[in-house]
Amino acid sequence: MTVDLQELLPALLYIALIVLVIALTVLVIKLIKTIGKVDRVLDDVNSKMVRVDGLFDIIDKVTDYAASISDKVVGGITNAIHFVFRKKNKKRQ
């Protein structure tokens, strides 16, 4: 009733291989389910971003308009100050 090592090692390797294949199969099935969930979340985020994109465009246009108005105001003030100091410099000469 002695067990020969040449018979035991292949049996242990086959058992380990079967366990590994079963574990990998379970892992792959869970990975496929997870990828499906991630895909649904990405689609949801993408649809929400499309809805919010119009709002961002409006904000961008308003910001550009406000920046152009402030540039014109600052330019006008700068020109007025330059005009005042230029007149004083001409009076001194």
mmCIF file of N, CA and C in Angstrom:
data_model
loop_
_atom_site.group_PDB
_atom_site.id
_atom_site.type_symbol
_atom_site.label_atom_id
_atom_site.label_comp_id
_atom_site.label_asym_id
_atom_site.label_seq_id
_atom_site.Cartn_x
_atom_site.Cartn_y
_atom_site.Cartn_z
ATOM 1 N N MET A 1 0.798 -1.177 0.000
ATOM 2 C CA MET A 1 0.000 0.000 0.000
ATOM 3 C C MET A 1 0.853 1.257 0.000
ATOM 4 N N THR A 2 2.007 1.188 -0.442
ATOM 5 C CA THR A 2 2.836 2.381 -0.530
ATOM 6 C C THR A 2 2.491 3.145 -1.799
ATOM 7 N N VAL A 3 2.550 4.424 -1.663
ATOM 8 C CA VAL A 3 2.225 5.297 -2.780
ATOM 9 C C VAL A 3 3.525 5.683 -3.447
ATOM 10 N N ASP A 4 3.552 5.478 -4.722
ATOM 11 C CA ASP A 4 4.747 5.805 -5.494
ATOM 12 C C ASP A 4 4.732 7.301 -5.821
ATOM 13 N N LEU A 5 5.907 7.917 -5.735
ATOM 14 C CA LEU A 5 6.015 9.361 -5.976
ATOM 15 C C LEU A 5 5.690 9.704 -7.429
ATOM 16 N N GLN A 6 5.949 8.815 -8.355
ATOM 17 C CA GLN A 6 5.665 9.062 -9.771
ATOM 18 C C GLN A 6 4.162 9.067 -10.040
ATOM 19 N N GLU A 7 3.388 8.460 -9.191
ATOM 20 C CA GLU A 7 1.935 8.486 -9.344
ATOM 21 C C GLU A 7 1.315 9.654 -8.569
ATOM 22 N N LEU A 8 1.912 10.054 -7.477
ATOM 23 C CA LEU A 8 1.350 11.097 -6.617
ATOM 24 C C LEU A 8 1.548 12.507 -7.191
ATOM 25 N N LEU A 9 2.744 12.787 -7.705
ATOM 26 C CA LEU A 9 3.026 14.136 -8.198
ATOM 27 C C LEU A 9 2.154 14.538 -9.392
ATOM 28 N N PRO A 10 1.965 13.694 -10.389
ATOM 29 C CA PRO A 10 1.058 14.105 -11.482
ATOM 30 C C PRO A 10 -0.374 14.320 -10.989
ATOM 31 N N ALA A 11 -0.821 13.513 -10.052
ATOM 32 C CA ALA A 11 -2.174 13.687 -9.527
ATOM 33 C C ALA A 11 -2.290 15.021 -8.791
ATOM 34 N N LEU A 12 -1.286 15.370 -7.996
ATOM 35 C CA LEU A 12 -1.296 16.664 -7.305
ATOM 36 C C LEU A 12 -1.244 17.827 -8.289
ATOM 37 N N LEU A 13 -0.452 17.681 -9.351
ATOM 38 C CA LEU A 13 -0.378 18.739 -10.365
ATOM 39 C C LEU A 13 -1.711 18.900 -11.092
ATOM 40 N N TYR A 14 -2.358 17.820 -11.406
ATOM 41 C CA TYR A 14 -3.662 17.890 -12.074
ATOM 42 C C TYR A 14 -4.706 18.543 -11.165
ATOM 43 N N ILE A 15 -4.684 18.200 -9.906
ATOM 44 C CA ILE A 15 -5.628 18.803 -8.959
ATOM 45 C C ILE A 15 -5.357 20.297 -8.837
ATOM 46 N N ALA A 16 -4.086 20.692 -8.740
ATOM 47 C CA ALA A 16 -3.733 22.103 -8.655
ATOM 48 C C ALA A 16 -4.131 22.839 -9.943
ATOM 49 N N LEU A 17 -3.967 22.191 -11.078
ATOM 50 C CA LEU A 17 -4.343 22.792 -12.354
ATOM 51 C C LEU A 17 -5.856 22.988 -12.438
ATOM 52 N N ILE A 18 -6.608 22.009 -11.984
ATOM 53 C CA ILE A 18 -8.068 22.129 -11.994
ATOM 54 C C ILE A 18 -8.515 23.273 -11.088
ATOM 55 N N VAL A 19 -7.938 23.384 -9.902
ATOM 56 C CA VAL A 19 -8.280 24.470 -8.982
ATOM 57 C C VAL A 19 -7.916 25.818 -9.599
ATOM 58 N N LEU A 20 -6.775 25.900 -10.245
ATOM 59 C CA LEU A 20 -6.351 27.143 -10.884
ATOM 60 C C LEU A 20 -7.289 27.531 -12.021
ATOM 61 N N VAL A 21 -7.696 26.586 -12.832
ATOM 62 C CA VAL A 21 -8.606 26.877 -13.940
ATOM 63 C C VAL A 21 -9.959 27.349 -13.406
ATOM 64 N N ILE A 22 -10.455 26.709 -12.351
ATOM 65 C CA ILE A 22 -11.731 27.122 -11.767
ATOM 66 C C ILE A 22 -11.616 28.530 -11.181
ATOM 67 N N ALA A 23 -10.527 28.826 -10.476
ATOM 68 C CA ALA A 23 -10.334 30.148 -9.891
ATOM 69 C C ALA A 23 -10.232 31.214 -10.981
ATOM 70 N N LEU A 24 -9.503 30.918 -12.043
ATOM 71 C CA LEU A 24 -9.376 31.888 -13.138
ATOM 72 C C LEU A 24 -10.711 32.093 -13.849
ATOM 73 N N THR A 25 -11.496 31.059 -13.995
ATOM 74 C CA THR A 25 -12.809 31.189 -14.620
ATOM 75 C C THR A 25 -13.719 32.088 -13.789
ATOM 76 N N VAL A 26 -13.726 31.880 -12.484
ATOM 77 C CA VAL A 26 -14.528 32.731 -11.604
ATOM 78 C C VAL A 26 -14.037 34.173 -11.679
ATOM 79 N N LEU A 27 -12.728 34.364 -11.677
ATOM 80 C CA LEU A 27 -12.156 35.708 -11.765
ATOM 81 C C LEU A 27 -12.534 36.396 -13.072
ATOM 82 N N VAL A 28 -12.488 35.685 -14.165
ATOM 83 C CA VAL A 28 -12.826 36.257 -15.471
ATOM 84 C C VAL A 28 -14.311 36.626 -15.511
ATOM 85 N N ILE A 29 -15.173 35.784 -14.957
ATOM 86 C CA ILE A 29 -16.612 36.085 -14.938
ATOM 87 C C ILE A 29 -16.882 37.337 -14.118
ATOM 88 N N LYS A 30 -16.236 37.471 -12.959
ATOM 89 C CA LYS A 30 -16.414 38.671 -12.141
ATOM 90 C C LYS A 30 -15.854 39.898 -12.855
ATOM 91 N N LEU A 31 -14.748 39.731 -13.560
ATOM 92 C CA LEU A 31 -14.150 40.839 -14.291
ATOM 93 C C LEU A 31 -15.074 41.305 -15.413
ATOM 94 N N ILE A 32 -15.718 40.375 -16.092
ATOM 95 C CA ILE A 32 -16.652 40.742 -17.158
ATOM 96 C C ILE A 32 -17.837 41.509 -16.584
ATOM 97 N N LYS A 33 -18.354 41.081 -15.455
ATOM 98 C CA LYS A 33 -19.461 41.806 -14.815
ATOM 99 C C LYS A 33 -19.022 43.208 -14.399
ATOM 100 N N THR A 34 -17.816 43.319 -13.857
ATOM 101 C CA THR A 34 -17.302 44.625 -13.427
ATOM 102 C C THR A 34 -17.111 45.552 -14.613
ATOM 103 N N ILE A 35 -16.607 45.036 -15.706
ATOM 104 C CA ILE A 35 -16.414 45.857 -16.904
ATOM 105 C C ILE A 35 -17.760 46.333 -17.431
ATOM 106 N N GLY A 36 -18.784 45.499 -17.353
ATOM 107 C CA GLY A 36 -20.123 45.911 -17.764
ATOM 108 C C GLY A 36 -20.641 47.057 -16.910
ATOM 109 N N LYS A 37 -20.416 46.975 -15.603
ATOM 110 C CA LYS A 37 -20.854 48.045 -14.706
ATOM 111 C C LYS A 37 -20.090 49.335 -14.990
ATOM 112 N N VAL A 38 -18.791 49.227 -15.195
ATOM 113 C CA VAL A 38 -17.967 50.409 -15.497
ATOM 114 C C VAL A 38 -18.419 51.042 -16.809
ATOM 115 N N ASP A 39 -18.771 50.222 -17.789
ATOM 116 C CA ASP A 39 -19.233 50.741 -19.069
ATOM 117 C C ASP A 39 -20.541 51.520 -18.897
ATOM 118 N N ARG A 40 -21.453 51.005 -18.077
ATOM 119 C CA ARG A 40 -22.707 51.718 -17.827
ATOM 120 C C ARG A 40 -22.451 53.047 -17.110
ATOM 121 N N VAL A 41 -21.536 53.049 -16.147
ATOM 122 C CA VAL A 41 -21.216 54.289 -15.431
ATOM 123 C C VAL A 41 -20.602 55.309 -16.387
ATOM 124 N N LEU A 42 -19.698 54.877 -17.247
ATOM 125 C CA LEU A 42 -19.080 55.799 -18.204
ATOM 126 C C LEU A 42 -20.107 56.358 -19.183
ATOM 127 N N ASP A 43 -21.044 55.538 -19.628
ATOM 128 C CA ASP A 43 -22.098 56.044 -20.501
ATOM 129 C C ASP A 43 -22.946 57.084 -19.784
ATOM 130 N N ASP A 44 -23.259 56.834 -18.518
ATOM 131 C CA ASP A 44 -24.055 57.787 -17.725
ATOM 132 C C ASP A 44 -23.310 59.107 -17.556
ATOM 133 N N VAL A 45 -22.022 59.026 -17.231
ATOM 134 C CA VAL A 45 -21.214 60.244 -17.070
ATOM 135 C C VAL A 45 -21.112 60.997 -18.392
ATOM 136 N N ASN A 46 -20.961 60.267 -19.470
ATOM 137 C CA ASN A 46 -20.853 60.904 -20.783
ATOM 138 C C ASN A 46 -22.145 61.630 -21.142
ATOM 139 N N SER A 47 -23.292 61.008 -20.879
ATOM 140 C CA SER A 47 -24.557 61.669 -21.191
ATOM 141 C C SER A 47 -24.754 62.906 -20.321
ATOM 142 N N LYS A 48 -24.344 62.853 -19.067
ATOM 143 C CA LYS A 48 -24.469 64.024 -18.195
ATOM 144 C C LYS A 48 -23.526 65.136 -18.633
ATOM 145 N N MET A 49 -22.343 64.790 -19.088
ATOM 146 C CA MET A 49 -21.396 65.806 -19.555
ATOM 147 C C MET A 49 -21.910 66.496 -20.814
ATOM 148 N N VAL A 50 -22.614 65.756 -21.663
ATOM 149 C CA VAL A 50 -23.178 66.372 -22.865
ATOM 150 C C VAL A 50 -24.220 67.409 -22.466
ATOM 151 N N ARG A 51 -25.019 67.102 -21.437
ATOM 152 C CA ARG A 51 -26.033 68.051 -20.969
ATOM 153 C C ARG A 51 -25.392 69.289 -20.348
ATOM 154 N N VAL A 52 -24.305 69.119 -19.637
ATOM 155 C CA VAL A 52 -23.658 70.228 -18.935
ATOM 156 C C VAL A 52 -22.755 71.029 -19.873
ATOM 157 N N ASP A 53 -22.406 70.450 -21.005
ATOM 158 C CA ASP A 53 -21.484 71.109 -21.942
ATOM 159 C C ASP A 53 -22.044 72.440 -22.430
ATOM 160 N N GLY A 54 -23.340 72.511 -22.670
ATOM 161 C CA GLY A 54 -23.952 73.764 -23.110
ATOM 162 C C GLY A 54 -23.820 74.852 -22.058
ATOM 163 N N LEU A 55 -23.975 74.481 -20.804
ATOM 164 C CA LEU A 55 -23.825 75.446 -19.713
ATOM 165 C C LEU A 55 -22.402 75.989 -19.668
ATOM 166 N N PHE A 56 -21.422 75.112 -19.860
ATOM 167 C CA PHE A 56 -20.031 75.557 -19.856
ATOM 168 C C PHE A 56 -19.750 76.488 -21.029
ATOM 169 N N ASP A 57 -20.372 76.241 -22.183
ATOM 170 C CA ASP A 57 -20.193 77.137 -23.319
ATOM 171 C C ASP A 57 -20.745 78.527 -23.008
ATOM 172 N N ILE A 58 -21.910 78.579 -22.358
ATOM 173 C CA ILE A 58 -22.501 79.870 -21.994
ATOM 174 C C ILE A 58 -21.597 80.605 -21.011
ATOM 175 N N ILE A 59 -21.097 79.882 -20.007
ATOM 176 C CA ILE A 59 -20.198 80.502 -19.018
ATOM 177 C C ILE A 59 -18.942 81.027 -19.698
ATOM 178 N N ASP A 60 -18.415 80.272 -20.650
ATOM 179 C CA ASP A 60 -17.205 80.688 -21.361
ATOM 180 C C ASP A 60 -17.463 81.967 -22.162
ATOM 181 N N LYS A 61 -18.608 82.040 -22.839
ATOM 182 C CA LYS A 61 -18.916 83.237 -23.624
ATOM 183 C C LYS A 61 -19.111 84.456 -22.727
ATOM 184 N N VAL A 62 -19.797 84.277 -21.606
ATOM 185 C CA VAL A 62 -20.000 85.392 -20.673
ATOM 186 C C VAL A 62 -18.672 85.865 -20.108
ATOM 187 N N THR A 63 -17.797 84.930 -19.775
ATOM 188 C CA THR A 63 -16.479 85.292 -19.246
ATOM 189 C C THR A 63 -15.663 86.055 -20.283
ATOM 190 N N ASP A 64 -15.702 85.604 -21.533
ATOM 191 C CA ASP A 64 -14.979 86.315 -22.594
ATOM 192 C C ASP A 64 -15.531 87.724 -22.787
ATOM 193 N N TYR A 65 -16.855 87.850 -22.737
ATOM 194 C CA TYR A 65 -17.481 89.176 -22.897
ATOM 195 C C TYR A 65 -17.096 90.103 -21.751
ATOM 196 N N ALA A 66 -17.126 89.577 -20.515
ATOM 197 C CA ALA A 66 -16.752 90.391 -19.355
ATOM 198 C C ALA A 66 -15.279 90.786 -19.427
ATOM 199 N N ALA A 67 -14.430 89.883 -19.898
ATOM 200 C CA ALA A 67 -13.001 90.203 -20.019
ATOM 201 C C ALA A 67 -12.783 91.281 -21.074
ATOM 202 N N SER A 68 -13.511 91.223 -22.177
ATOM 203 C CA SER A 68 -13.327 92.247 -23.208
ATOM 204 C C SER A 68 -13.814 93.609 -22.712
ATOM 205 N N ILE A 69 -14.923 93.620 -21.961
ATOM 206 C CA ILE A 69 -15.409 94.885 -21.405
ATOM 207 C C ILE A 69 -14.397 95.452 -20.408
ATOM 208 N N SER A 70 -13.870 94.604 -19.540
ATOM 209 C CA SER A 70 -12.892 95.099 -18.562
ATOM 210 C C SER A 70 -11.622 95.580 -19.257
ATOM 211 N N ASP A 71 -11.215 94.905 -20.329
ATOM 212 C CA ASP A 71 -10.044 95.373 -21.080
ATOM 213 C C ASP A 71 -10.298 96.757 -21.674
ATOM 214 N N LYS A 72 -11.505 96.978 -22.198
ATOM 215 C CA LYS A 72 -11.822 98.287 -22.769
ATOM 216 C C LYS A 72 -11.864 99.364 -21.688
ATOM 217 N N VAL A 73 -12.431 99.034 -20.537
ATOM 218 C CA VAL A 73 -12.489 100.011 -19.438
ATOM 219 C C VAL A 73 -11.083 100.358 -18.957
ATOM 220 N N VAL A 74 -10.260 99.337 -18.755
ATOM 221 C CA VAL A 74 -8.889 99.581 -18.292
ATOM 222 C C VAL A 74 -8.107 100.362 -19.347
ATOM 223 N N GLY A 75 -8.309 100.041 -20.617
ATOM 224 C CA GLY A 75 -7.641 100.789 -21.681
ATOM 225 C C GLY A 75 -8.070 102.240 -21.702
ATOM 226 N N GLY A 76 -9.363 102.495 -21.505
ATOM 227 C CA GLY A 76 -9.862 103.878 -21.473
ATOM 228 C C GLY A 76 -9.295 104.642 -20.291
ATOM 229 N N ILE A 77 -9.270 104.028 -19.122
ATOM 230 C CA ILE A 77 -8.701 104.687 -17.935
ATOM 231 C C ILE A 77 -7.221 104.974 -18.149
ATOM 232 N N THR A 78 -6.513 104.015 -18.713
ATOM 233 C CA THR A 78 -5.077 104.197 -18.978
ATOM 234 C C THR A 78 -4.851 105.345 -19.953
ATOM 235 N N ASN A 79 -5.654 105.399 -21.004
ATOM 236 C CA ASN A 79 -5.514 106.494 -21.976
ATOM 237 C C ASN A 79 -5.834 107.834 -21.333
ATOM 238 N N ALA A 80 -6.849 107.886 -20.457
ATOM 239 C CA ALA A 80 -7.195 109.133 -19.786
ATOM 240 C C ALA A 80 -6.069 109.595 -18.875
ATOM 241 N N ILE A 81 -5.499 108.677 -18.111
ATOM 242 C CA ILE A 81 -4.380 109.034 -17.232
ATOM 243 C C ILE A 81 -3.185 109.501 -18.057
ATOM 244 N N HIS A 82 -2.911 108.794 -19.153
ATOM 245 C CA HIS A 82 -1.804 109.177 -20.034
ATOM 246 C C HIS A 82 -2.048 110.573 -20.621
ATOM 247 N N PHE A 83 -3.290 110.838 -21.002
ATOM 248 C CA PHE A 83 -3.638 112.154 -21.561
ATOM 249 C C PHE A 83 -3.440 113.263 -20.527
ATOM 250 N N VAL A 84 -3.841 113.019 -19.280
ATOM 251 C CA VAL A 84 -3.697 114.026 -18.229
ATOM 252 C C VAL A 84 -2.228 114.303 -17.957
ATOM 253 N N PHE A 85 -1.414 113.276 -17.822
ATOM 254 C CA PHE A 85 0.006 113.480 -17.544
ATOM 255 C C PHE A 85 0.743 114.057 -18.741
ATOM 256 N N ARG A 86 0.301 113.770 -19.927
ATOM 257 C CA ARG A 86 0.948 114.327 -21.106
ATOM 258 C C ARG A 86 0.688 115.828 -21.173
ATOM 259 N N LYS A 87 -0.515 116.255 -20.797
ATOM 260 C CA LYS A 87 -0.816 117.692 -20.782
ATOM 261 C C LYS A 87 0.026 118.418 -19.741
ATOM 262 N N LYS A 88 0.205 117.814 -18.562
ATOM 263 C CA LYS A 88 1.016 118.446 -17.534
ATOM 264 C C LYS A 88 2.456 118.549 -17.977
ATOM 265 N N ASN A 89 2.962 117.505 -18.652
ATOM 266 C CA ASN A 89 4.343 117.546 -19.131
ATOM 267 C C ASN A 89 4.511 118.626 -20.205
ATOM 268 N N LYS A 90 3.530 118.857 -21.044
ATOM 269 C CA LYS A 90 3.624 119.872 -22.079
ATOM 270 C C LYS A 90 3.579 121.269 -21.461
ATOM 271 N N LYS A 91 2.811 121.437 -20.381
ATOM 272 C CA LYS A 91 2.727 122.743 -19.718
ATOM 273 C C LYS A 91 4.047 123.097 -19.060
ATOM 274 N N ARG A 92 4.742 122.091 -18.534
ATOM 275 C CA ARG A 92 6.035 122.347 -17.865
ATOM 276 C C ARG A 92 7.106 122.769 -18.852
ATOM 277 N N GLN A 93 7.031 122.342 -20.063
ATOM 278 C CA GLN A 93 8.095 122.658 -21.029
ATOM 279 C C GLN A 93 7.890 124.005 -21.544
#
